[in-house]
Every structure is written in structure tokens, then in C-alpha cells.
Amino acid sequence: MTVLEVKALTTVLHLPFGTVPVVNNVSLDLHAGETLGIVGESGCGKSMLALSLLGLQPNPPAEISSGSAHFENVDLLDMPPARLRRIRGKRIGMIFQDPMAALNPVMKIGDQITEVLRRHLDMSRSAAKRRAVDLLELVRVPDPVRRAGEYPFQLSGGLRQRVMIAIALSCNPAVLIADEPTTALDVTIQRQILELVRDLQADRGMAVLHITHDLGLISEHADRVMVMYAGRIIEQATTVNIIDHPRHPYTAGLVNCAPALGQNRNSHLSEIPGIVPPLNQLPPGCSFEPRCLRRLARCRQVVPELDRHHSRHVTACHNPCSA
Amino acid sequence: MLIYTARRLILFLPIAIGIVAVTFAIMQLLPGDPAAVLLGEDASEEGVRDIRQALGLDQPWWIRLGTYYFDLLHGDMGVSYFQNQPVVDAIGQRLVPTLEVAIVALLISIVIGIVFGVVAAVRRGTPIDAFCMLFAQLGVSMPVFWFGILLMYLFAIQLDMLPSIGRGPPLVPALGRALMGNPGDLGLALMHIAMPALTLGLTNAAVISRLVRSSMLETLGQDYIRTARAKGLAPTRIVLVHSLRNAMLTVVSVMGLRFGALLGGAVLTESIFGWPGLGQLAVAAISQRDIPLIQGVVLTFALAFALVNVLVDLLYAVIDPRIRYE
Ligand SMILES: Nc1ncnc2c1ncn2[C@@H]1O[C@H](COP(=O)(O)OP(=O)(O)OP(=O)(O)O)[C@@H](O)[C@H]1O
Ligand code: SF4
Ligand SMILES: [Mg+2]
């Protein structure tokens, strides 16, 4: 069952030098209970995509210019703000990259959880308080009663991310958007957090949109993977296919760059020679063309479209690697 | 919090001792001989010598400083040359009226400053923002005395609504009587305090609103505000609970420093509106070269400033747990 269906979403940035797309014509389906990974280098628009889905893109400069995002049969992008607020935090939870900055520094942990419960589930103060402690226990925070009375600065990064997860899951959402939830954490904590998310997901049949720049990490946790480059989706397939038979030269580069896949969790993507072109200097054809070893003459002029006829493994490339 | 409060209060002691010393030193550096001032132009040399002896001015400075500390501990600031009463009494009588104006003005400036600042930040870039900041710009650039005279011209002379000078019944007892069902005095007190408090309050409101706006804009861009929005919270809750409380950290710390400007403004305001407070007393003392009185008033102002900053530190700790738990 599809819970979230995004069609041709484009988000633009209004910058001093002009208006540029930062999320460019992105479509995706998210099914109940699955984990969809979105992989891409820093700055390719992953966060902007995630934020746009909930109308949280920083405006200005960002603005959603076209597309739709249907969730439970209504379009998130075309909905009165008050209605969208009843979906945020309740039906769709979100956790962020930097748990150190994502919690309010002057508010107790417990209060930051109860305010969601009271907002969406209409709970009494005392019921919400008990529930907050239960949630902290659920995300495996030791000594939850004491922690509920503490402030964010008293918690480690890992604990804070657990608190963020507790907040995101407090109302049993159908979808969890996790934007690089472990990038700021060290390797052992990373593993624990991801296992926690996986366990909770299995219990609840929740869909997870997991955004990361770490292909090795996603290969262990996602059912399907979408690869993003300069605002566009350039390849999409099951995780096995992406890892074993990457078709887009960029994906192939990523796979080769993560040598011992699944072991080197800190491997970054930037090991492909060259850099992502700045948003205002995107080439007219394929965005990857300046770095691509398989480029053809027309790559420079014609933007490659996703080849939809390979419905299980789509690629946007004029000269894909053979399977 | 208890420990923090105790620590701040204990730290206040050496500061107070230092303030007394500095006040004392400044008075020593003032040109002119107090004895000569007392006796007037054509005093005989002997007369001056006798007075100097009587006042202890012939002693070395460290003995006089020691005596000063000793007297202060016993609540003795000397006797005013021209008011025919102990300095402590003169200050005591004037302190309450000044506190009345200062507190009412502070309330006005905080309420207006926060409302304008928050609204301007939330409606950033709209005409509402422009209007609020125009108000702030006017308030910041307008001299206190000019604004005071403007108010007086408008409300006292043109509209004849408010008394132009003087103080009504004491505010706090009047408030008490109003609560007991007799509001007459309160009305009178408020009519008198309205213009001095507005003069002082509005000029400060302008400063505060600019401060609130800029720190609100900063906090509204923080990650935890994005989290609050992702939680689906109502915008008012995000602004008032999540953003304003963090923004107040900057505002509160700057306000402690601004209190000095408030005192300066109080001196001017009291002179304009004939308000029988410390500011007026200070002006009178200085023009008469009434040295014990000057010393007493300066000391009072300095201690008030230091005390307010201790309070600000405590307030800061109330808002920010990171300070409390250090
Ligand atoms: N507030 C902003 N103003 C201007 N440009 C922005 C703003 N936020 C993001 N961008 C630009 O938009 C692009 C996409 O940013 P985004 O945060 O979505 O990247 P990302 O893929 O999430 O990267 P990362 O891995 O670093 O989180 C980047 O080039 C970034 O410079
Ligand atoms: S379209 Fe051309 S330039 Fe782009 S990735 Fe494919 S081969 Fe390389
Ligand atoms: Mg990001």
C-alpha cells in the first residue's frame, strides 16, 4: 500500500543571482512498512526535499514551485496550513541531522515530548507525562523518569537523537522522515540508533524515508534506494540492484568508492573526482556530465530522463553501465 | 538555583565595597574645597581651618575612607550642607517616588517593547514590521527631554488632560486603597505619573523593541524552531514559548546594561516634570555643591545599578537552565 506518493516535486531557491531549482522534478512512492533510502552528496537537495514534503522549507529563500505529495489521499502541498499542522508530528514524524541543535535548549526533555501529545492526542497533563516517560523507555533511554526532568544540554548526542525519535514517534505516525539521523553521531551510537528505528518500524508497520549520504549504511537498512544528484533523482532500484548492478555512472562511482561496503560506515561520497556544480552553474544537459567518464556528445545538451520502462530499476542516463 | 542565587549575592559584597571606594575617590577628585563652599567666598582662613577640622577633612584619605565605611555600616551618610537633614533621610524620601516612575516606565517599556519586537519579527518585511521599526527609530533618536516637553505641551497645555508637574498621592498606598474599593487616589496618582513614566517608558520601549526583534529573528531561524514546526505546534505557541523565551536571553542581559541609561533618563524626566525624586535631588545637590548629598546620591545610583545587574543575572538563570546547573 502506498502511503506517500510524490509527483514531480520542484522546490526553487530565490537567490540574489536568480531562481534555481534545488529539488528538481522529484517523484517517489513510499509503501507502508518499507524503508526507502535517499542517497546523495552533501548539498544535492536531500534535506530540502524532506522539508518540502511537510512545508518546512526555509521560506525565504525556498519555495515549492510545482508538484504534489499525496499522503492518505490528500495533497500535503496544497492544503490549508492548519490542516497540515495536524499531520505534522502526528501522522508524519521527522528527525533531523543535528540532534544537538534540534531540541529547545531552555525546555525540559519531558515537556518537549508532552507538548506533542497534548497537541495531537488531546491528553491531560498527567497522562501525557506518564506517556512521555513510556516513550523515553521505548527509545531505550536509561532512567527515563530522571531524564524527562532534564534539559538537552545534560544529554549526549545519542540520547538527544533518541529523544527526537521519541517525539517523532509519540503519536504513532504512518511515516517517519529521517534526515541523516546519525551523521552527527559516532559509529557505535549510529548502529544503535538505526537498530532502534528498525525495531520500532517493524512493530508499527511504519514507512521510513531515510536520507543519508552514506551508501554503505543505507545498503543495510533500506529496501529500496533512490540516488539524488544536483536536485534530481538519477537512479532508483531495490537496494540489492543498486549495490550489485548500478547503472548510472554516478551510482557506480559511489559503489566503488565505498570499498568494504557495510563496514566503512563513515565513507563519504565525495571521493568521486570533481565536485557537484553550484546550483547557478548547472550544465544544460546531464548535471553529472563534467565528472562523468562515460559521457557522450549529447550528454552536454540533453537532460537525460528517467527510463520508466524499466519499472523496477530506473536510471536517468544516456549511456548507462550495462547490467 | 539556590546555590547560584547565594553565590551571586555573595559576589555582590566585594562589588559594593568597590563601588563605595570609587564613589569616595571621585568625590576627593572634585575641584573645590567643601569647607570653602560651606562658608562662601569671603571666609577667613581660620574659619576654613576650623570647618575642615570639624568635618574631619584634615585627616589622611585612608582614615576618611575607613570612617566612611564605618558610618555607612551604621546607616550614616553624613549631613547635607543645605537641606538641614541627614543625607540618608533626604535620599530615603526621594527613593520611593523615583522607584514609582522607574517601575511604571519599565513595565511600559517591557510590554510595548516585546509586543512591537515580536510582531515586527514575525511579520518581517511587511508594512507592520516597517511601522514598528519606524516607531523604534523615532524613540531611539528622540532626546528624552524633548519628548517629555512634547508630551507636556500636548496633554497638559493643549488638551489640558493631565497635570503638567508634580507628584500625586503615593502610588502603592493608593493602589492598596483602590483594591479596598476606593479608586479616587489611584486615578490621581496615575494622572501624575502618566507623563513622566511614558516619557521614560516609550524611549526605552523603542530600544527594547529593536533588541527583541533582532533576537527573535535569530531564534526563529534555529533548528529547534524547525523541530517545533515539524511537531505541528500552533504558530503562537512556537513564537511565544519556543522562540521568545530563547530570545529573552539576549534581551535580559542587555537590559541590565540599559538600566544605567534608564537612570540617566530618570534624572532628566524628573527635572522636566518636577517629580520629587532622586534625580531632582541629584541636580539640586550638584548645583549647590552639597558634597555629602552628591556622594550619597551617586552611591545610591551606583549600588542600584549593581543590584539590578545581580537581579538580571538571576533572571537570566531562571530562563536559561545551562547557567543554573553550572
Ligand atoms: N537557506 C538557504 N539559503 C540558500 N541556499 C540554501 C539554503 N538552504 C540550503 N541551500 C542550498 O540548497 C542546496 C541543498 O541543500 P540541502 O540542505 O537540501 O542539501 P543536503 O543534500 O541535505 O546536504 P547535506 O548532506 O549537507 O545535509 C545546497 O546547495 C545549499 O547550499
Ligand atoms: S547522461 Fe551522459 S554524462 Fe550523464 S551520467 Fe549518463 S553518460 Fe554520464
Ligand atoms: Mg541535509
XYZ file of C-alpha atoms and ligand atoms in Angstrom:
689
model
C 0.000 0.000 0.000
C 1.356 3.414 -0.952
C 1.247 5.872 1.938
C 3.104 8.733 0.349
C 3.125 9.497 -3.348
C 5.213 12.408 -4.527
C 4.829 13.568 -8.117
C 7.152 15.942 -9.944
C 8.031 17.971 -6.865
C 10.131 21.020 -7.655
C 11.416 23.387 -4.984
C 13.255 26.505 -6.047
C 15.567 28.837 -4.188
C 15.221 32.554 -4.763
C 18.816 33.669 -4.552
C 20.462 37.008 -5.322
C 21.711 35.777 -8.669
C 18.376 34.289 -9.686
C 15.934 31.498 -9.047
C 17.343 27.975 -9.157
C 15.736 24.585 -8.609
C 17.152 22.797 -5.578
C 14.718 19.879 -5.766
C 14.081 19.197 -9.412
C 11.082 17.224 -10.613
C 11.315 14.518 -7.956
C 8.766 11.700 -7.852
C 8.677 8.867 -5.375
C 6.379 6.289 -3.782
C 6.660 5.173 -0.210
C 4.917 1.984 0.846
C 3.665 1.033 4.286
C 6.295 -0.744 6.339
C 9.190 -0.213 3.937
C 12.357 1.825 4.198
C 13.183 3.970 1.219
C 16.713 5.314 1.201
C 17.665 8.570 -0.477
C 21.382 8.880 -1.071
C 23.369 11.795 -2.363
C 26.302 14.056 -1.752
C 26.135 16.976 0.615
C 24.224 19.837 -0.948
C 22.304 17.777 -3.508
C 18.968 18.825 -2.016
C 18.085 15.891 0.247
C 17.118 17.999 3.236
C 15.253 20.438 1.039
C 13.244 17.543 -0.400
C 12.412 16.190 3.057
C 11.428 19.602 4.405
C 9.345 20.427 1.349
C 7.156 17.379 1.962
C 5.952 18.934 5.224
C 6.042 22.538 4.068
C 9.014 23.208 6.339
C 11.416 24.502 3.698
C 13.032 27.755 4.835
C 10.947 30.415 3.154
C 12.554 32.688 2.057
C 14.592 31.654 0.095
C 12.946 28.307 -0.694
C 9.571 27.911 -2.336
C 7.761 24.873 -3.706
C 7.018 25.744 -7.301
C 5.201 22.655 -8.572
C 4.294 19.057 -7.924
C 2.142 17.155 -5.474
C 2.679 14.950 -2.437
C -0.304 12.765 -1.678
C -0.494 11.344 1.811
C -3.522 9.278 2.745
C -5.231 10.633 -0.376
C -4.723 14.332 0.294
C -2.089 16.607 -1.184
C 0.278 17.883 1.506
C 1.478 20.646 -0.769
C -1.992 22.015 -1.399
C -3.686 22.130 1.956
C -4.606 24.844 4.453
C -1.779 25.392 6.975
C -3.955 24.455 9.942
C -4.737 21.090 8.381
C -1.104 20.447 7.541
C -0.215 21.156 11.178
C -2.482 18.335 12.245
C -0.494 15.962 10.039
C 2.954 17.172 11.051
C 4.119 15.421 14.180
C 1.008 13.265 14.268
C 0.792 11.264 11.027
C 4.274 12.103 9.738
C 7.167 12.354 12.165
C 10.543 13.816 11.360
C 14.006 13.602 12.855
C 16.941 15.752 11.894
C 20.622 15.663 11.212
C 21.897 17.569 14.221
C 20.327 16.406 17.485
C 22.425 18.931 19.402
C 20.570 21.841 17.847
C 17.169 20.272 17.223
C 15.906 20.408 20.801
C 14.915 23.613 22.558
C 17.797 24.370 24.951
C 15.670 26.003 27.650
C 12.881 23.426 27.835
C 12.836 20.169 29.753
C 13.017 16.982 27.702
C 9.741 15.757 29.168
C 7.937 18.959 28.240
C 9.217 18.765 24.683
C 7.591 15.358 24.391
C 4.360 16.113 26.209
C 3.605 19.174 24.126
C 3.198 16.972 21.038
C 0.987 14.506 22.895
C -1.179 17.267 24.279
C -1.394 18.986 20.917
C -2.388 15.984 18.835
C -3.843 13.401 21.194
C -5.677 15.764 23.496
C -4.113 14.174 26.555
C -4.309 15.526 30.071
C -1.122 16.888 31.583
C -0.579 13.896 33.848
C -1.416 11.305 31.199
C 0.960 12.982 28.770
C 3.663 12.986 31.414
C 3.322 9.262 32.006
C 3.258 8.640 28.293
C 6.418 10.708 27.786
C 8.274 8.521 30.268
C 6.981 5.413 28.489
C 8.205 6.809 25.195
C 11.645 7.527 26.608
C 11.733 3.954 27.817
C 10.640 2.769 24.384
C 13.561 4.523 22.710
C 15.818 2.930 25.336
C 16.777 5.999 27.288
C 18.067 4.754 30.634
C 16.478 6.201 33.763
C 13.614 7.835 31.832
C 11.922 9.492 34.812
C 15.022 11.438 35.708
C 15.834 12.238 32.080
C 12.359 13.656 31.494
C 13.168 16.341 34.050
C 16.496 17.234 32.459
C 17.468 19.734 29.805
C 19.032 18.937 26.420
C 22.491 20.141 27.453
C 22.579 17.395 30.076
C 22.213 14.679 27.419
C 24.718 13.221 24.978
C 24.144 13.460 21.241
C 22.942 9.888 21.054
C 20.443 10.380 23.858
C 19.185 13.557 22.256
C 18.573 11.753 18.995
C 16.621 9.126 20.947
C 14.559 11.920 22.425
C 13.940 13.244 18.908
C 12.811 9.771 17.886
C 10.514 9.604 20.903
C 8.990 12.919 19.842
C 8.639 11.845 16.218
C 7.007 8.529 17.143
C 4.881 9.825 20.011
C 1.665 9.865 18.007
C 2.269 6.632 16.068
C 2.893 8.228 12.684
C 2.403 6.361 9.422
C 5.618 7.833 8.031
C 8.931 8.709 9.616
C 11.217 11.037 7.697
C 14.750 10.640 8.994
C 17.134 13.233 7.569
C 20.654 11.953 8.208
C 19.702 10.890 11.728
C 23.124 9.524 12.591
C 25.558 11.737 10.704
C 26.485 13.683 13.819
C 26.939 10.569 15.975
C 29.837 8.202 16.425
C 29.817 4.750 14.890
C 28.555 2.630 17.814
C 25.780 5.071 18.604
C 24.924 5.176 14.901
C 24.315 1.460 14.854
C 22.194 1.549 18.000
C 20.009 4.353 16.695
C 19.438 2.643 13.366
C 18.581 -0.639 15.080
C 16.168 1.205 17.290
C 14.447 2.763 14.288
C 14.298 -0.601 12.556
C 12.752 -2.327 15.577
C 10.182 0.377 16.123
C 9.337 0.367 12.439
C 8.753 -3.386 12.454
C 6.461 -3.105 15.481
C 4.319 -0.429 13.909
C 4.380 -1.118 10.180
C 5.637 2.411 9.730
C 7.189 3.620 6.477
C 10.602 5.252 6.787
C 12.146 7.727 4.379
C 15.800 7.504 5.313
C 18.006 10.239 3.932
C 21.765 9.846 4.061
C 24.968 10.452 2.206
C 26.283 7.044 3.266
C 25.563 4.329 0.726
C 27.148 1.674 2.925
C 24.803 2.492 5.739
C 21.730 2.583 3.549
C 22.581 -0.760 1.987
C 21.941 -2.419 5.323
C 18.777 -0.622 6.222
C 16.778 0.229 3.113
C 14.544 -1.899 0.940
C 14.844 0.456 -1.983
C 17.256 3.248 -2.777
C 16.946 6.456 -4.741
C 20.119 8.252 -5.731
C 19.993 12.004 -5.929
C 22.349 14.328 -7.763
C 22.073 18.107 -8.011
C 18.401 18.108 -7.075
C 17.334 15.266 -9.374
C 16.674 11.597 -8.839
C 19.097 9.855 -11.162
C 18.631 6.217 -10.267
C 16.147 4.158 -8.343
C 16.035 0.432 -7.649
C 15.967 -2.183 -4.945
C 18.937 -1.939 -2.652
C 20.389 -5.178 -3.997
C 20.187 -3.966 -7.570
C 21.714 -0.596 -6.762
C 24.645 -2.203 -4.994
C 25.209 -5.117 -7.334
C 24.247 -3.586 -10.659
C 24.466 0.183 -10.539
C 23.525 1.597 -13.943
C 24.161 5.284 -13.555
C 27.859 6.187 -13.715
C 27.463 8.316 -10.582
C 25.961 5.421 -8.621
C 28.666 3.131 -9.923
C 31.213 5.627 -8.669
C 29.553 5.666 -5.255
C 29.538 1.889 -5.042
C 33.205 1.722 -5.962
C 34.071 4.464 -3.556
C 32.605 2.625 -0.601
C 35.236 -0.152 -0.664
C 34.215 -2.507 2.096
C 30.543 -1.889 1.823
C 28.767 -2.258 5.106
C 31.904 -1.943 7.133
C 33.180 1.505 6.491
C 30.191 3.424 7.752
C 31.871 6.753 7.633
C 32.719 6.578 3.983
C 31.776 9.820 2.323
C 30.643 10.153 -1.224
C 32.917 12.927 -2.222
C 35.585 10.531 -3.386
C 34.447 10.707 -6.974
C 36.802 13.155 -8.702
C 35.380 16.611 -9.244
C 32.704 18.496 -7.389
C 28.968 18.990 -7.653
C 28.412 22.060 -9.820
C 26.987 25.054 -7.954
C 23.243 25.487 -8.408
C 23.663 28.508 -10.631
C 26.141 26.774 -12.912
C 24.318 23.562 -13.686
C 25.170 22.373 -17.188
C 22.287 22.451 -19.674
C 22.405 18.677 -20.180
C 23.238 15.986 -17.634
C 24.334 17.559 -14.333
C 26.934 14.851 -13.850
C 28.481 15.367 -17.277
C 31.534 17.363 -16.113
C 32.588 14.479 -13.847
C 31.416 11.569 -15.984
C 33.782 9.122 -17.661
C 31.047 7.663 -19.889
C 29.760 10.936 -21.291
C 28.604 11.166 -24.885
C 28.239 14.174 -27.134
C 24.564 14.713 -26.376
C 25.041 14.445 -22.603
C 26.130 18.042 -22.677
C 22.920 19.271 -24.331
C 20.083 16.929 -23.429
C 18.915 16.277 -19.886
C 18.515 12.506 -19.515
C 15.049 11.405 -18.416
C 14.366 8.501 -16.052
C 13.756 5.454 -18.242
C 10.382 4.499 -16.827
C 10.064 1.325 -18.929
C 12.473 -0.463 -16.610
C 9.932 -0.039 -13.869
C 11.989 -1.840 -11.201
C 15.292 -0.191 -11.911
C 15.152 3.265 -13.430
C 18.081 5.435 -14.450
C 18.465 8.871 -15.947
C 21.473 8.433 -18.212
C 22.212 8.450 -21.935
C 24.907 5.845 -21.587
C 24.218 3.709 -18.533
C 26.570 0.989 -17.378
C 25.335 -2.397 -18.586
C 23.672 -4.565 -16.020
C 19.295 27.695 41.692
C 19.591 28.324 45.418
C 23.332 27.908 45.306
C 23.553 30.099 42.248
C 21.494 32.819 43.905
C 23.584 32.679 47.059
C 26.751 32.883 45.010
C 25.579 35.885 43.060
C 24.534 37.662 46.233
C 27.830 36.977 47.964
C 29.661 38.226 44.892
C 27.713 41.442 45.253
C 29.543 42.249 48.507
C 33.001 42.966 47.079
C 31.330 44.868 44.248
C 29.507 47.058 46.744
C 32.709 47.671 48.689
C 34.439 48.641 45.464
C 31.619 50.967 44.473
C 31.858 52.782 47.800
C 35.591 53.215 47.349
C 35.233 54.518 43.798
C 32.493 56.944 44.814
C 34.696 58.166 47.633
C 37.645 58.613 45.300
C 35.630 60.556 42.755
C 34.481 62.928 45.462
C 38.072 63.549 46.507
C 38.971 64.432 42.957
C 36.244 67.031 42.629
C 37.710 70.516 42.408
C 36.946 72.942 45.203
C 37.198 72.729 48.960
C 33.986 71.704 50.711
C 34.831 73.943 53.619
C 35.176 76.931 51.309
C 31.901 76.034 49.655
C 30.186 75.919 53.019
C 31.472 79.241 54.182
C 31.129 81.105 50.934
C 33.513 83.372 49.045
C 34.763 85.626 51.790
C 35.610 83.084 54.501
C 38.547 83.683 56.758
C 41.414 81.237 56.718
C 40.784 80.279 60.321
C 37.124 79.671 59.689
C 38.016 77.304 56.850
C 40.528 75.507 59.057
C 38.000 75.026 61.849
C 35.403 73.656 59.475
C 37.936 71.317 57.910
C 38.743 70.013 61.354
C 35.091 69.650 62.287
C 34.394 67.723 59.066
C 37.482 65.573 59.510
C 38.873 66.831 56.208
C 42.299 67.323 57.750
C 42.696 63.574 58.228
C 44.628 61.468 55.672
C 42.391 59.886 52.961
C 42.597 56.323 54.267
C 41.267 57.343 57.659
C 38.461 59.225 55.997
C 37.651 56.212 53.767
C 37.660 53.966 56.822
C 35.327 56.345 58.652
C 33.129 56.468 55.584
C 32.778 52.674 55.534
C 32.183 52.620 59.246
C 29.482 55.286 59.053
C 27.816 53.638 56.072
C 27.551 50.409 58.020
C 25.644 52.348 60.620
C 23.391 53.892 58.017
C 25.091 57.253 58.217
C 25.938 59.137 55.027
C 26.675 62.419 56.729
C 24.562 65.544 56.920
C 23.542 67.552 53.908
C 25.046 71.038 53.863
C 21.959 72.779 52.621
C 18.970 70.517 53.283
C 19.350 70.568 57.033
C 18.852 66.856 57.336
C 20.902 63.671 57.238
C 21.702 62.536 53.705
C 20.122 59.159 54.410
C 16.799 60.800 55.191
C 16.935 63.048 52.139
C 17.592 60.050 49.907
C 15.017 57.913 51.684
C 12.283 60.450 50.995
C 13.193 60.675 47.315
C 13.781 56.996 46.632
C 10.150 55.910 46.575
C 8.964 58.492 44.018
C 11.876 57.566 41.758
C 11.130 53.867 42.096
C 7.497 54.579 41.219
C 8.410 56.208 37.929
C 11.188 53.748 37.164
C 8.991 50.693 37.698
C 5.973 52.018 35.815
C 8.286 53.106 32.995
C 9.968 49.709 32.977
C 6.599 47.958 32.728
C 5.559 50.213 29.856
C 8.823 49.681 28.031
C 8.854 45.906 28.506
C 5.273 45.373 27.403
C 5.450 47.674 24.398
C 9.000 46.670 23.529
C 8.197 42.968 23.498
C 4.893 43.300 21.651
C 6.354 45.525 18.934
C 9.548 43.484 18.667
C 7.760 40.144 18.393
C 5.177 41.394 15.926
C 7.862 43.021 13.784
C 9.961 39.843 13.746
C 7.048 37.552 12.933
C 5.813 39.899 10.196
C 9.288 40.603 8.949
C 9.451 42.617 5.763
C 5.768 43.617 5.822
C 4.368 47.123 6.385
C 3.659 46.102 10.005
C 7.356 45.476 10.513
C 8.173 48.787 8.882
C 5.720 50.611 11.129
C 7.093 49.028 14.314
C 10.649 49.850 13.366
C 9.731 53.395 12.407
C 8.319 53.784 15.912
C 11.517 52.332 17.328
C 13.690 54.583 15.217
C 11.759 57.622 16.386
C 12.002 56.550 20.000
C 15.712 55.897 19.803
C 16.600 59.126 18.072
C 14.333 61.407 20.103
C 16.019 63.129 23.068
C 14.258 62.338 26.350
C 13.772 65.940 27.380
C 12.392 66.937 24.012
C 9.901 64.079 24.058
C 8.919 64.974 27.625
C 8.244 68.588 26.706
C 6.296 67.444 23.653
C 4.056 65.282 25.836
C 3.625 68.091 28.294
C 2.656 70.534 25.568
C 0.145 68.070 24.150
C -1.537 66.618 27.220
C -1.127 69.371 29.774
C -1.290 72.553 27.752
C -3.263 71.779 24.588
C -5.624 69.073 25.833
C -5.497 70.031 29.500
C -5.956 66.374 30.448
C -3.008 65.773 32.728
C -1.253 67.837 35.384
C 1.962 69.182 33.949
C 4.155 68.861 37.012
C 4.354 67.326 40.457
C 3.523 64.010 42.030
C 0.086 62.835 43.147
C -0.614 60.627 46.153
C 1.962 57.865 46.713
C 1.255 55.091 44.221
C 1.457 51.955 46.328
C -0.875 53.082 49.165
C -3.239 54.450 46.509
C -3.194 51.072 44.807
C -3.995 49.465 48.145
C -6.943 51.773 48.706
C -8.176 51.136 45.178
C -8.195 47.423 45.903
C -10.249 48.155 49.002
C -12.817 49.847 46.770
C -11.681 53.444 46.842
C -10.055 54.212 43.494
C -10.024 58.031 43.705
C -6.417 58.360 44.835
C -5.184 55.819 42.333
C -6.652 57.846 39.490
C -4.931 60.933 40.751
C -1.637 59.145 41.232
C -1.778 57.673 37.740
C -2.607 61.010 36.165
C 0.504 62.469 37.704
C 2.781 59.602 36.894
C 1.493 59.131 33.339
C 3.688 61.620 31.533
C 6.999 61.049 33.320
C 6.527 57.287 33.035
C 5.550 57.498 29.369
C 8.499 59.734 28.579
C 10.908 57.342 30.143
C 9.000 54.191 29.148
C 8.460 54.907 25.467
C 12.026 55.899 24.751
C 13.145 52.658 26.355
C 10.416 50.657 24.638
C 11.963 51.708 21.373
C 15.339 50.307 22.319
C 13.832 47.101 23.656
C 11.661 46.516 20.610
C 14.657 46.676 18.301
C 16.509 44.291 20.530
C 13.581 41.879 20.751
C 13.091 41.956 17.010
C 16.678 41.100 16.189
C 16.988 38.319 18.742
C 13.597 36.922 17.725
C 14.751 36.816 14.106
C 17.803 34.933 15.241
C 15.952 32.349 17.312
C 13.242 31.888 14.678
C 15.946 30.600 12.343
C 17.202 27.970 14.795
C 16.899 24.225 14.328
C 14.667 23.793 17.362
C 12.112 26.096 15.795
C 12.087 23.820 12.754
C 11.561 20.925 15.169
C 8.688 22.757 16.804
C 7.097 23.306 13.400
C 7.663 19.661 12.470
C 5.756 18.750 15.624
C 2.715 20.527 14.226
C 2.563 23.093 17.026
C 0.442 26.205 16.582
C 2.358 29.279 15.377
C 1.527 31.280 18.505
C 2.987 28.569 20.685
C 6.115 28.397 18.540
C 6.608 32.146 18.739
C 5.748 32.695 22.388
C 7.034 29.525 24.010
C 9.883 28.355 21.835
C 11.237 31.488 20.245
C 10.509 34.319 22.681
C 11.892 32.543 25.714
C 15.207 31.998 23.965
C 15.156 35.500 22.549
C 14.668 36.914 26.037
C 18.143 35.686 26.980
C 19.743 38.396 24.888
C 17.126 40.945 25.810
C 17.501 40.424 29.548
C 21.263 40.633 29.510
C 21.265 43.838 27.527
C 18.539 45.324 29.700
C 20.741 45.179 32.767
C 23.221 47.372 30.982
C 20.461 49.618 29.705
C 19.373 50.309 33.279
C 22.127 52.905 33.505
C 20.580 54.805 30.620
C 17.243 54.494 32.359
C 18.697 56.192 35.437
C 20.122 58.974 33.336
C 16.748 59.381 31.675
C 15.120 59.473 35.113
C 17.199 62.476 36.131
C 16.072 64.380 33.054
C 12.455 63.270 33.312
C 12.187 64.263 36.952
C 13.557 67.697 36.206
C 11.068 68.234 33.384
C 8.025 67.155 35.348
C 9.040 68.469 38.752
C 8.955 64.951 40.111
C 10.324 64.934 43.669
C 12.724 62.031 43.151
C 16.389 61.206 43.388
C 17.117 62.722 40.016
C 15.901 66.115 41.103
C 17.760 65.748 44.364
C 20.917 64.989 42.423
C 20.519 68.068 40.244
C 19.942 70.260 43.294
C 22.866 68.752 45.190
C 25.241 69.251 42.297
C 24.224 72.843 41.638
C 24.698 73.662 45.322
C 27.950 71.670 45.599
C 26.375 69.835 48.533
C 29.131 67.268 48.672
C 27.784 64.742 51.202
C 24.492 64.708 49.348
C 26.153 64.289 45.947
C 28.190 61.465 47.350
C 25.086 59.826 48.785
C 23.080 60.104 45.573
C 25.922 58.877 43.380
C 26.437 55.953 45.712
C 22.734 55.133 45.649
C 22.630 55.185 41.855
C 25.747 53.044 41.594
C 24.502 50.488 44.094
C 21.110 50.388 42.361
C 22.829 49.735 39.049
C 24.915 46.931 40.529
C 21.922 45.436 42.307
C 19.815 45.488 39.147
C 22.570 43.639 37.363
C 22.578 40.980 40.053
C 18.828 40.655 39.554
C 19.375 40.407 35.810
C 21.843 37.594 36.364
C 19.294 35.782 38.492
C 16.587 36.319 35.897
C 18.955 35.041 33.245
C 19.460 31.879 35.262
C 15.713 31.453 35.648
C 15.338 31.488 31.868
C 18.443 29.501 30.979
C 18.976 26.179 32.753
C 22.545 25.947 31.450
C 23.536 28.790 33.760
C 21.725 27.347 36.765
C 23.362 23.977 36.576
C 26.881 25.151 36.045
N 18.618 28.830 3.487
C 19.300 28.617 2.344
N 19.689 29.656 1.579
C 20.372 29.462 0.434
N 20.724 28.249 -0.029
C 20.372 27.178 0.679
C 19.639 27.301 1.907
N 19.447 26.067 2.398
C 20.019 25.227 1.531
N 20.576 25.882 0.494
C 21.262 25.273 -0.643
O 20.418 24.296 -1.177
C 21.169 23.167 -1.575
C 20.580 21.914 -0.994
O 20.652 21.960 0.402
P 20.229 20.730 1.288
O 20.323 21.163 2.683
O 18.924 20.203 0.826
O 21.363 19.682 0.972
P 21.578 18.230 1.570
O 21.546 17.298 0.432
O 20.635 17.985 2.667
O 23.053 18.328 2.111
P 23.675 17.821 3.475
O 24.146 16.431 3.242
O 24.831 18.770 3.655
O 22.635 17.954 4.517
C 22.595 23.401 -1.152
O 23.329 23.756 -2.279
C 22.510 24.560 -0.209
O 23.642 25.384 -0.358
S 23.935 11.093 -19.149
Fe 25.959 11.070 -20.019
S 27.106 12.426 -18.713
Fe 25.264 11.948 -17.656
S 25.800 10.229 -16.413
Fe 24.984 9.384 -18.256
S 26.722 9.097 -19.540
Fe 27.395 10.393 -17.922
Mg 20.838 17.799 4.789
